[in-house]
Amino acid sequence: MVIYLAILMALFLAALDQTIVSTALPRMVEDLQGVDRYAWVATAYLLASTALALLYGKLADTYSRKRVTIGAILLFLTGSTLCGLSGELGTLPLLGDGMTQLVLFRGLQGAGGGGIFAMTFIVIADLFTPAERGRYQGLVGAVFGIASVLGPLIGGLLTDHAGGLIPGVEGWRWVFYVNLPVGAVALLYVVRRMPLLEPLGERRTPDFLSSALLLGGLVPLILSLQLDKRRYPWLPGFGGDPAEGLDAWLTPASFVVGCVVMAAFVRRNRASESPILDFDLFRNDVFRTGNVATFFFGASFMSVSIFLPLFLVAVLGVSATRAGAALIPFSLGLVVSATLSGQLVARIGYRRQIVAGGLVFLGAVLLLARMDATVEYVHVTTYMVLAGLGIGPSMPLFTLAIQNAVEVRFIGQATSAAQFFRQTGATVGAALMGTVLGTTLGVAFASIELPPEVLAAPDASVEELVASGGSDLPDRIRDVYAERAASTSGSEADALVREGERTATRVTGRVRAAFAEATRRIYVLTTILVVLAIAFSLRMPELPLRTTHDRAPGVREGTSG
């Protein structure tokens, strides 16, 4: 239990960060002028943690679990510090503007956070038999629950009110700085109380070239999905505004390069004596179908969680604090169902719980897809409770099913593979939905009628309006009409001011309608992802849970599919 508490402390660090950042993200991108890269903040974190998940699994099968965990925590804290400093020094060589810096440093943070998540489930597999493991993996949901309740509230409060703590330091930067004291406590606890936990079986140095190829393939593939297709079309000559030169070829070139490098990764991994993922695992039916299903669950989970705060702020006009509070019901529902499913898995199995939860989640996403600017805040929170209850069982039970089905010597690889496919789905989902967001806003903003003075401004292009989310358009319009009124007098000046207010109100409605339409399209696509997740869950075999401890003498193999 001492080891269990130590690893949960580290997990709390990473879980708290994700919930805090999601609440503060709308304010971050507004301050750094990067709404067009909104999804990239989440994508960068997920991309780094995903690409390195398999490497962490191999490291855990090769080196001390404790040392790998400490390295992941240190990497996470370094990324947190740099995220808080994003844009403070202006545009920097190689690192770009503040928004680009935030994206890059979130990637570094994700490299550490991914290790923390992977090591949590690997260490739990060391401690408990599969028959009792579900109970403890389900209790991991309680950690997410505490972090999910505290995170949105702390994130919203810091974003809205912490700007005055230190003059010149925006409130959202404290969202990252708060990780440092929490991380120091977690790191100290792991260093002092957690044993080394040396891995079982033969040890071979991981194939780091395979990891490099995996990262080198994923980055351009995700980039090809994430790029704004109005500026970087799928094929030259197709899309929105005509693109020229490198812009016209960036998307297809990125996709082709990603596919080629991924093919090189597969070839290298097959030939390696110490692959980061043994492809023979895919012969196991539970491993294969379970990971495909968790891919689609991951994509749908991310699509629901990261775009809801944006909808609430941009469409309903609520504060960052209230936007964050809407995620609390989602988190509480997830905690309840994840914990309950872990307690029940030894009696009723894992497949029925995953499928039943998936159907509840599907109903919640369908309700989210019907939202518009008239939806009541209380209705949104109700939908999120249902979404959390539905997605909860899939969080611990897929990992448990896969760990139970593979040989014990592959526990690290199998556990990290489950995380890899879940987060790959989340990364692809965030990238695709970010493209939907940018494209929808671009088309909508291009159709808004604006005063000539606004259109003549150098930063009034569609791309710039999408980048800022159109948040400053009403004020620009008011300023234009105020200048016109200043050149006249009397009733004519008053009429111009009133006309400016009406125009600003109309444009505000159009901007909100654009965000509402983008959110609707995102959640409609999410329903398709959930249906696919349920379909593959139904195909996953149900195997009896082992009652022997993985570290018991002579225990080397699990049930094979």
Coordinates of C-alpha atoms in Angstrom, one line a residue:
M1 CA 0.0 0.0 0.0
V2 CA 2.9 2.3 0.6
I3 CA 4.1 1.8 -3.0
Y4 CA 0.5 2.2 -4.2
L5 CA 0.1 5.5 -2.4
A6 CA 3.4 6.7 -3.8
I7 CA 2.5 6.1 -7.4
L8 CA -1.0 7.6 -6.9
M9 CA 0.7 10.8 -5.6
A10 CA 2.6 11.1 -8.9
L11 CA -0.6 10.3 -10.9
F12 CA -2.4 13.1 -9.0
L13 CA 0.2 15.6 -10.3
A14 CA -0.4 14.7 -14.0
A15 CA -4.2 14.5 -13.6
L16 CA -4.4 17.8 -11.9
D17 CA -2.5 19.5 -14.7
Q18 CA -4.8 18.2 -17.4
T19 CA -8.0 19.5 -15.7
I20 CA -6.5 22.9 -14.8
V21 CA -5.2 23.6 -18.3
S22 CA -8.5 22.6 -20.1
T23 CA -10.3 25.3 -18.1
A24 CA -7.7 28.1 -18.6
L25 CA -7.1 27.3 -22.3
P26 CA -9.6 29.8 -23.8
R27 CA -7.9 32.6 -21.9
M28 CA -4.4 31.4 -22.9
V29 CA -5.1 31.4 -26.6
E30 CA -6.8 34.8 -26.4
D31 CA -3.9 36.3 -24.6
L32 CA -1.3 34.7 -26.9
Q33 CA -3.4 35.4 -30.0
G34 CA -3.6 31.8 -31.1
V35 CA -7.2 30.5 -31.4
D36 CA -6.2 28.9 -34.7
R37 CA -3.8 26.7 -32.7
Y38 CA -6.2 26.1 -29.9
A39 CA -6.3 22.3 -30.3
W40 CA -2.5 22.2 -30.7
V41 CA -2.0 22.9 -27.0
A42 CA -3.8 19.6 -26.2
T43 CA -2.4 17.9 -29.3
A44 CA 1.2 18.6 -28.5
Y45 CA 0.8 17.2 -25.0
L46 CA -0.9 14.1 -26.3
L47 CA 1.4 13.6 -29.2
A48 CA 4.5 13.6 -27.0
S49 CA 3.0 11.4 -24.3
T50 CA 1.6 9.0 -27.0
A51 CA 4.8 8.7 -29.0
L52 CA 6.8 7.9 -25.8
A53 CA 4.3 5.6 -24.2
L54 CA 5.7 2.5 -25.9
L55 CA 9.2 3.5 -24.9
Y56 CA 8.2 3.9 -21.3
G57 CA 6.7 0.4 -21.3
K58 CA 10.0 -1.0 -22.7
L59 CA 12.0 1.0 -20.1
A60 CA 9.8 -0.4 -17.4
D61 CA 10.5 -4.0 -18.7
T62 CA 14.3 -3.2 -18.7
Y63 CA 15.1 -0.8 -15.8
S64 CA 13.9 -0.1 -12.2
R65 CA 10.3 1.1 -12.2
K66 CA 11.3 3.7 -9.5
R67 CA 14.0 5.3 -11.6
V68 CA 11.8 5.5 -14.7
T69 CA 9.0 7.1 -12.6
I70 CA 11.4 9.7 -11.1
G71 CA 12.7 10.6 -14.6
A72 CA 9.1 11.1 -15.8
I73 CA 8.2 13.4 -12.9
L74 CA 11.3 15.6 -13.4
L75 CA 10.6 15.9 -17.1
F76 CA 7.0 16.9 -16.4
L77 CA 8.0 19.6 -13.9
T78 CA 10.6 21.1 -16.3
G79 CA 7.9 21.4 -19.0
S80 CA 5.5 23.0 -16.5
T81 CA 7.9 25.7 -15.6
L82 CA 8.6 26.5 -19.3
C83 CA 4.9 26.5 -20.1
G84 CA 4.4 29.2 -17.5
L85 CA 7.1 31.3 -19.1
S86 CA 5.7 31.1 -22.6
G87 CA 5.7 34.4 -24.4
E88 CA 7.2 36.3 -21.4
L89 CA 10.3 37.2 -23.5
G90 CA 8.4 37.8 -26.7
T91 CA 9.2 36.0 -30.0
L92 CA 12.3 33.8 -29.6
P93 CA 14.6 32.3 -32.3
L94 CA 13.5 28.7 -33.2
L95 CA 10.8 28.8 -30.5
G96 CA 8.6 31.4 -32.3
D97 CA 5.9 33.5 -30.7
G98 CA 4.3 32.9 -27.3
M99 CA 1.6 30.5 -28.6
T100 CA 4.2 28.4 -30.4
Q101 CA 6.3 28.3 -27.3
L102 CA 3.3 27.1 -25.3
V103 CA 2.6 24.3 -27.8
L104 CA 6.3 23.2 -27.8
F105 CA 6.6 23.3 -24.0
R106 CA 3.3 21.4 -23.6
G107 CA 4.9 18.7 -25.7
L108 CA 7.8 18.5 -23.2
Q109 CA 5.4 18.4 -20.4
G110 CA 3.5 15.6 -22.1
A111 CA 6.7 13.6 -22.5
G112 CA 6.8 13.5 -18.7
G113 CA 3.1 13.2 -18.1
G114 CA 2.8 10.2 -20.4
G115 CA 5.5 8.4 -18.4
I116 CA 3.6 9.1 -15.2
F117 CA 0.4 7.6 -16.5
A118 CA 2.1 4.5 -18.0
M119 CA 4.1 3.8 -14.8
T120 CA 1.0 4.0 -12.7
F121 CA -0.7 1.0 -14.3
I122 CA 2.6 -0.9 -14.7
V123 CA 3.4 -0.5 -11.0
I124 CA -0.2 -1.5 -10.0
A125 CA 0.3 -4.6 -12.1
D126 CA 3.3 -5.4 -10.0
L127 CA 1.4 -5.2 -6.8
F128 CA -1.9 -7.0 -7.3
T129 CA -3.2 -10.1 -9.0
P130 CA -5.5 -9.5 -12.0
A131 CA -8.5 -10.8 -10.0
E132 CA -8.1 -8.0 -7.4
R133 CA -6.3 -5.5 -9.7
G134 CA -9.5 -4.1 -11.1
R135 CA -10.5 -2.9 -7.6
Y136 CA -7.3 -0.8 -7.3
Q137 CA -7.2 0.3 -10.9
G138 CA -10.8 1.4 -10.5
L139 CA -9.7 3.4 -7.4
V140 CA -7.3 5.3 -9.7
G141 CA -10.5 7.0 -10.8
A142 CA -10.8 8.6 -7.3
V143 CA -7.5 10.3 -8.0
F144 CA -8.9 11.7 -11.2
G145 CA -12.0 12.6 -9.4
I146 CA -10.2 14.7 -6.8
A147 CA -8.0 16.3 -9.5
S148 CA -11.0 16.8 -11.7
V149 CA -13.0 18.6 -9.0
L150 CA -10.1 20.7 -7.8
G151 CA -8.5 21.3 -11.2
P152 CA -11.4 23.2 -13.0
L153 CA -12.1 25.2 -9.9
I154 CA -8.4 26.1 -9.3
G155 CA -7.8 26.7 -13.0
G156 CA -10.8 29.0 -13.3
L157 CA -10.0 30.9 -10.1
L158 CA -6.3 31.3 -11.1
T159 CA -7.2 32.4 -14.6
D160 CA -9.8 35.0 -13.4
H161 CA -8.2 36.3 -10.2
A162 CA -4.5 35.4 -9.9
G163 CA -3.3 38.1 -12.3
G164 CA -2.7 40.4 -9.4
L165 CA -0.5 38.1 -7.3
I166 CA 2.6 39.3 -9.1
P167 CA 2.3 42.4 -11.3
G168 CA 2.7 41.6 -15.0
V169 CA 2.1 37.8 -14.6
E170 CA -1.2 36.7 -16.1
G171 CA -3.5 34.6 -14.1
W172 CA -3.4 31.6 -16.5
R173 CA 0.4 31.2 -16.0
W174 CA -0.2 30.2 -12.4
V175 CA -2.0 27.1 -13.8
F176 CA 1.4 25.8 -14.7
Y177 CA 3.3 27.2 -11.7
V178 CA 1.0 25.5 -9.3
N179 CA 2.4 22.1 -10.5
L180 CA 5.8 22.9 -8.9
P181 CA 4.9 22.6 -5.2
V182 CA 2.6 19.6 -5.8
G183 CA 5.3 18.0 -7.9
A184 CA 7.9 18.5 -5.2
V185 CA 5.7 16.7 -2.7
A186 CA 5.1 13.8 -5.1
L187 CA 8.7 13.5 -6.1
L188 CA 9.9 13.5 -2.5
Y189 CA 7.4 10.8 -1.6
V190 CA 8.4 8.6 -4.5
V191 CA 12.1 9.0 -3.8
R192 CA 11.8 8.2 -0.1
R193 CA 9.1 5.5 0.0
M194 CA 9.0 3.6 -3.3
P195 CA 11.3 0.6 -3.7
L196 CA 13.2 0.0 -6.9
L197 CA 10.9 -2.7 -8.3
E198 CA 13.3 -4.3 -10.7
P199 CA 11.6 -5.9 -13.8
L200 CA 11.2 -9.6 -14.3
G201 CA 12.8 -11.7 -17.1
E202 CA 15.6 -11.0 -19.5
R203 CA 16.7 -7.4 -19.9
R204 CA 17.8 -5.9 -23.2
T205 CA 18.5 -2.2 -24.0
P206 CA 15.5 -0.7 -25.7
D207 CA 15.7 0.1 -29.4
F208 CA 15.8 3.9 -29.2
L209 CA 15.9 4.2 -33.0
S210 CA 12.5 2.7 -33.1
S211 CA 11.2 5.3 -30.7
A212 CA 12.7 8.1 -32.8
L213 CA 11.1 6.7 -35.9
L214 CA 7.7 6.4 -34.2
L215 CA 7.9 10.0 -33.0
G216 CA 9.1 11.1 -36.5
G217 CA 6.2 9.4 -38.1
L218 CA 3.5 10.5 -35.8
V219 CA 4.4 14.2 -35.9
P220 CA 3.9 14.8 -39.6
L221 CA 0.8 12.5 -39.7
I222 CA -0.9 14.5 -36.9
L223 CA 0.3 17.7 -38.5
S224 CA -1.4 16.8 -41.8
L225 CA -4.7 16.3 -39.9
Q226 CA -4.3 19.4 -37.7
L227 CA -3.4 22.0 -40.4
D228 CA -6.1 24.6 -41.4
K229 CA -7.4 23.2 -44.7
R230 CA -8.3 26.6 -45.9
R231 CA -4.7 27.6 -46.0
Y232 CA -3.1 24.2 -46.4
P233 CA -5.5 22.1 -48.6
W234 CA -5.5 18.3 -48.8
L235 CA -4.5 18.6 -52.4
P236 CA -3.2 21.7 -54.4
G237 CA -6.1 23.5 -55.9
F238 CA -8.7 22.2 -53.5
G239 CA -10.0 23.9 -50.4
G240 CA -10.7 27.6 -49.5
D241 CA -8.4 30.3 -50.7
P242 CA -6.0 29.3 -53.4
A243 CA -2.7 28.3 -51.9
E244 CA 0.7 28.8 -53.6
G245 CA 4.2 27.4 -53.2
L246 CA 4.9 25.3 -50.1
D247 CA 1.5 26.0 -48.6
A248 CA -0.2 24.1 -51.3
W249 CA 1.9 21.0 -50.7
L250 CA 2.4 21.0 -46.9
T251 CA -0.6 18.8 -46.0
P252 CA -0.1 16.0 -48.6
A253 CA 3.7 16.1 -48.1
S254 CA 3.3 15.8 -44.3
F255 CA 1.0 12.9 -44.7
V256 CA 3.3 11.0 -47.1
V257 CA 6.4 11.7 -45.0
G258 CA 4.5 10.4 -41.9
C259 CA 3.4 7.2 -43.7
V260 CA 7.0 6.5 -45.0
V261 CA 8.6 7.1 -41.6
M262 CA 5.9 4.9 -39.9
A263 CA 6.6 2.2 -42.4
A264 CA 10.3 2.5 -41.5
F265 CA 9.4 2.2 -37.8
V266 CA 7.4 -1.0 -38.5
R267 CA 10.3 -2.5 -40.4
R268 CA 12.9 -1.6 -37.8
N269 CA 10.7 -2.8 -34.9
R270 CA 10.2 -6.2 -36.6
A271 CA 13.9 -6.7 -37.2
S272 CA 15.0 -5.4 -33.7
E273 CA 16.2 -7.9 -31.0
S274 CA 14.7 -5.6 -28.4
P275 CA 11.6 -3.9 -30.0
I276 CA 9.6 -1.3 -28.1
L277 CA 6.5 -3.3 -29.0
D278 CA 6.5 -7.0 -29.8
F279 CA 4.2 -7.3 -32.8
D280 CA 3.4 -10.9 -31.8
L281 CA 1.1 -9.4 -29.2
F282 CA -1.3 -8.5 -31.9
R283 CA -2.0 -12.3 -32.3
N284 CA -3.8 -12.1 -29.0
D285 CA -7.5 -11.4 -29.7
V286 CA -8.0 -9.3 -26.5
F287 CA -5.0 -7.2 -27.1
R288 CA -5.9 -6.5 -30.7
T289 CA -9.6 -5.7 -30.4
G290 CA -9.3 -4.1 -27.0
N291 CA -6.7 -1.6 -28.3
V292 CA -8.8 -0.8 -31.4
A293 CA -11.8 -0.1 -29.2
T294 CA -9.8 2.0 -26.8
F295 CA -8.5 4.1 -29.7
F296 CA -12.0 5.2 -30.6
F297 CA -12.9 5.7 -27.0
G298 CA -9.9 7.9 -26.6
A299 CA -10.8 10.0 -29.6
S300 CA -14.3 10.5 -28.4
F301 CA -13.3 11.3 -24.8
M302 CA -10.9 14.0 -26.0
S303 CA -13.5 15.5 -28.4
V304 CA -16.0 15.9 -25.6
S305 CA -13.7 17.3 -22.9
I306 CA -11.5 19.9 -24.6
F307 CA -14.1 21.6 -26.7
L308 CA -16.8 22.1 -24.1
P309 CA -15.1 25.0 -22.3
L310 CA -14.6 26.7 -25.6
F311 CA -18.4 26.4 -26.3
L312 CA -19.4 27.7 -22.9
V313 CA -17.1 30.7 -23.1
A314 CA -17.5 31.6 -26.8
V315 CA -21.2 30.7 -27.2
L316 CA -22.9 31.1 -23.8
G317 CA -20.5 33.8 -22.6
V318 CA -19.7 32.3 -19.2
S319 CA -16.6 33.0 -17.2
A320 CA -13.6 30.6 -17.2
T321 CA -14.6 29.6 -13.7
R322 CA -18.1 28.5 -14.7
A323 CA -16.7 26.8 -17.8
G324 CA -14.4 24.8 -15.6
A325 CA -17.2 24.0 -13.2
A326 CA -19.2 22.3 -16.1
L327 CA -16.4 19.7 -16.3
I328 CA -16.8 18.8 -12.7
P329 CA -20.0 16.7 -13.3
F330 CA -18.2 15.0 -16.2
S331 CA -15.3 14.1 -13.9
L332 CA -17.6 13.0 -11.0
G333 CA -19.6 10.7 -13.3
L334 CA -16.4 9.2 -14.6
V335 CA -15.0 8.6 -11.1
V336 CA -18.2 6.9 -9.9
S337 CA -18.5 4.6 -12.9
A338 CA -14.8 3.8 -13.1
T339 CA -14.6 3.0 -9.4
L340 CA -17.8 0.9 -9.4
S341 CA -16.7 -1.0 -12.5
G342 CA -13.4 -1.9 -10.8
Q343 CA -15.3 -3.3 -7.8
L344 CA -17.7 -5.3 -9.9
V345 CA -15.3 -6.7 -12.6
A346 CA -14.4 -9.8 -10.6
R347 CA -18.1 -10.8 -10.4
I348 CA -19.6 -9.7 -13.8
G349 CA -16.5 -9.3 -16.1
Y350 CA -15.3 -6.4 -18.1
R351 CA -17.0 -6.6 -21.6
R352 CA -20.6 -6.1 -20.5
Q353 CA -19.6 -3.1 -18.4
I354 CA -17.7 -1.4 -21.2
V355 CA -20.5 -1.9 -23.7
A356 CA -23.2 -0.7 -21.3
G357 CA -21.1 2.4 -20.5
G358 CA -20.5 3.0 -24.2
L359 CA -24.3 3.1 -24.9
V360 CA -24.8 5.7 -22.1
F361 CA -21.9 7.7 -23.5
L362 CA -23.4 7.6 -27.0
G363 CA -26.7 9.0 -25.7
A364 CA -24.8 11.8 -23.9
V365 CA -22.9 12.8 -27.0
L366 CA -26.1 12.9 -29.1
L367 CA -27.5 15.4 -26.6
L368 CA -24.3 17.5 -26.8
A369 CA -24.6 17.5 -30.6
R370 CA -28.0 19.2 -30.2
M371 CA -26.7 22.2 -28.2
D372 CA -27.0 25.7 -29.6
A373 CA -26.8 29.3 -28.2
T374 CA -30.1 28.8 -26.4
V375 CA -29.1 25.7 -24.3
E376 CA -29.4 26.1 -20.6
Y377 CA -26.2 25.8 -18.5
V378 CA -27.9 23.3 -16.2
H379 CA -28.7 21.1 -19.2
V380 CA -25.0 21.1 -20.3
T381 CA -24.0 19.9 -16.8
T382 CA -26.6 17.1 -17.0
Y383 CA -25.3 15.9 -20.4
M384 CA -21.7 15.9 -18.9
V385 CA -22.8 13.7 -16.0
L386 CA -24.1 11.1 -18.4
A387 CA -21.0 11.4 -20.5
G388 CA -18.8 10.7 -17.5
L389 CA -20.9 7.8 -16.3
G390 CA -20.6 6.3 -19.8
I391 CA -16.9 6.7 -20.5
G392 CA -15.8 5.7 -16.9
P393 CA -15.7 1.9 -17.2
S394 CA -13.5 1.9 -20.3
M395 CA -10.7 3.7 -18.4
P396 CA -9.6 0.9 -16.1
L397 CA -11.2 -2.2 -17.7
F398 CA -9.4 -2.1 -21.1
T399 CA -6.0 -2.0 -19.4
L400 CA -7.0 -4.8 -17.0
A401 CA -8.3 -7.0 -19.8
I402 CA -5.1 -6.6 -21.8
Q403 CA -2.8 -7.2 -18.8
N404 CA -4.8 -10.3 -18.0
A405 CA -4.5 -11.7 -21.5
V406 CA -0.7 -11.3 -22.2
E407 CA 2.4 -13.0 -20.9
V408 CA 3.7 -11.5 -17.7
R409 CA 7.0 -10.6 -19.2
F410 CA 5.2 -8.3 -21.6
I411 CA 3.2 -6.5 -18.9
G412 CA 5.1 -3.2 -19.4
Q413 CA 4.7 -3.3 -23.2
A414 CA 1.1 -4.3 -23.1
T415 CA 0.2 -1.7 -20.5
S416 CA 1.9 1.1 -22.4
A417 CA 0.4 -0.1 -25.7
A418 CA -3.1 0.3 -24.2
Q419 CA -2.1 3.9 -23.2
F420 CA -0.5 4.4 -26.6
F421 CA -3.6 3.5 -28.6
R422 CA -6.0 5.4 -26.3
Q423 CA -3.8 8.5 -26.5
T424 CA -3.3 8.1 -30.3
G425 CA -7.0 8.1 -30.6
A426 CA -7.2 11.2 -28.4
T427 CA -4.5 12.9 -30.4
V428 CA -6.1 12.1 -33.8
G429 CA -9.5 13.1 -32.4
A430 CA -8.2 16.5 -31.1
A431 CA -6.4 17.1 -34.4
L432 CA -9.5 16.3 -36.6
M433 CA -11.9 18.2 -34.4
G434 CA -9.4 21.1 -34.3
T435 CA -9.5 21.1 -38.1
V436 CA -13.3 21.1 -38.0
L437 CA -13.2 24.1 -35.6
G438 CA -10.8 26.1 -37.7
T439 CA -12.5 25.4 -41.0
T440 CA -16.0 26.1 -39.7
L441 CA -15.0 29.4 -38.1
G442 CA -13.1 30.4 -41.3
V443 CA -16.1 29.9 -43.5
A444 CA -18.4 31.7 -41.0
F445 CA -16.1 34.7 -40.4
A446 CA -15.6 35.2 -44.2
S447 CA -19.4 35.7 -44.6
I448 CA -19.7 38.3 -41.8
E449 CA -20.3 41.8 -43.2
L450 CA -17.9 44.3 -41.5
P451 CA -17.3 48.0 -41.8
P452 CA -14.7 48.9 -44.4
E453 CA -12.5 50.4 -41.7
V454 CA -12.3 47.1 -39.9
L455 CA -11.6 45.1 -43.1
A456 CA -8.8 47.5 -44.0
A457 CA -6.9 46.7 -40.8
P458 CA -3.8 44.6 -41.4
D459 CA -4.9 42.0 -38.9
A460 CA -8.5 41.6 -40.3
S461 CA -7.8 38.6 -42.6
V462 CA -9.9 35.5 -42.1
E463 CA -6.9 33.7 -40.7
E464 CA -6.3 36.5 -38.1
L465 CA -9.9 36.6 -37.1
V466 CA -9.9 32.8 -36.6
A467 CA -6.7 33.1 -34.6
S468 CA -8.3 35.6 -32.2
G469 CA -11.7 33.9 -32.2
G470 CA -13.3 37.1 -33.3
S471 CA -13.4 38.2 -29.7
D472 CA -12.3 41.8 -30.4
L473 CA -14.6 42.3 -33.4
P474 CA -17.5 44.0 -31.5
D475 CA -15.1 46.5 -29.8
R476 CA -13.5 47.3 -33.2
I477 CA -16.9 48.0 -34.7
R478 CA -17.8 50.3 -31.8
D479 CA -14.6 52.1 -32.2
V480 CA -15.2 52.6 -35.9
Y481 CA -18.7 54.1 -35.3
A482 CA -17.4 56.2 -32.4
E483 CA -14.8 57.7 -34.8
R484 CA -17.5 58.4 -37.3
A485 CA -19.7 60.0 -34.6
A486 CA -16.8 62.2 -33.5
S487 CA -16.8 63.9 -36.9
T488 CA -20.4 64.9 -36.6
S489 CA -22.6 66.3 -33.8
G490 CA -26.1 66.2 -32.4
S491 CA -28.7 63.6 -33.3
E492 CA -26.6 62.3 -36.2
A493 CA -23.7 61.4 -33.8
D494 CA -26.1 59.7 -31.4
A495 CA -27.6 57.7 -34.3
L496 CA -24.1 56.5 -35.4
V497 CA -23.3 55.3 -31.9
R498 CA -26.6 53.4 -31.7
E499 CA -26.0 51.9 -35.2
G500 CA -22.5 50.9 -34.0
E501 CA -24.0 49.1 -31.0
R502 CA -26.6 47.3 -33.2
T503 CA -23.9 46.2 -35.6
A504 CA -21.6 45.0 -32.8
T505 CA -24.5 43.0 -31.3
R506 CA -25.3 41.5 -34.7
V507 CA -21.6 40.5 -35.2
T508 CA -21.4 39.1 -31.7
G509 CA -24.4 36.9 -32.6
R510 CA -22.7 35.7 -35.8
V511 CA -19.5 34.9 -34.0
R512 CA -21.4 32.9 -31.3
A513 CA -23.4 31.1 -34.0
A514 CA -20.1 30.1 -35.7
F515 CA -18.8 28.6 -32.6
A516 CA -22.1 26.8 -31.9
E517 CA -22.1 25.3 -35.4
A518 CA -18.5 24.2 -35.1
T519 CA -19.3 22.5 -31.8
R520 CA -22.3 20.8 -33.2
R521 CA -20.2 19.3 -36.1
I522 CA -17.6 18.2 -33.6
Y523 CA -20.1 16.3 -31.5
V524 CA -21.8 14.8 -34.6
L525 CA -18.5 13.3 -35.7
T526 CA -17.9 12.1 -32.1
T527 CA -21.1 10.0 -32.2
I528 CA -19.5 8.0 -35.1
L529 CA -16.4 7.4 -33.0
V530 CA -18.5 6.1 -30.1
V531 CA -20.4 3.7 -32.3
L532 CA -17.1 2.3 -33.6
A533 CA -15.8 1.9 -30.1
I534 CA -18.9 0.0 -29.0
A535 CA -18.7 -2.3 -32.1
F536 CA -15.1 -3.3 -31.4
S537 CA -15.8 -3.7 -27.7
L538 CA -18.5 -6.3 -28.6
R539 CA -15.8 -8.3 -30.5
M540 CA -13.4 -8.4 -27.5
P541 CA -13.3 -11.9 -25.9
E542 CA -14.1 -12.2 -22.2
L543 CA -11.3 -14.2 -20.4
P544 CA -11.3 -15.3 -16.7
L545 CA -9.2 -13.1 -14.5
R546 CA -6.0 -14.7 -13.2
T547 CA -5.8 -15.2 -9.4
T548 CA -2.0 -15.7 -9.2
H549 CA 0.4 -12.8 -8.6
D550 CA 2.5 -11.8 -11.5
R551 CA 5.7 -11.7 -9.3
A552 CA 5.0 -15.1 -7.8
P553 CA 7.8 -17.7 -8.5
G554 CA 7.2 -19.6 -11.7
V555 CA 4.5 -17.2 -13.0
R556 CA 5.6 -16.2 -16.5
E557 CA 2.6 -16.5 -18.8
G558 CA -0.9 -15.3 -18.8
T559 CA -3.9 -16.5 -20.8
S560 CA -3.2 -16.2 -24.6
G561 CA -5.9 -15.4 -27.1

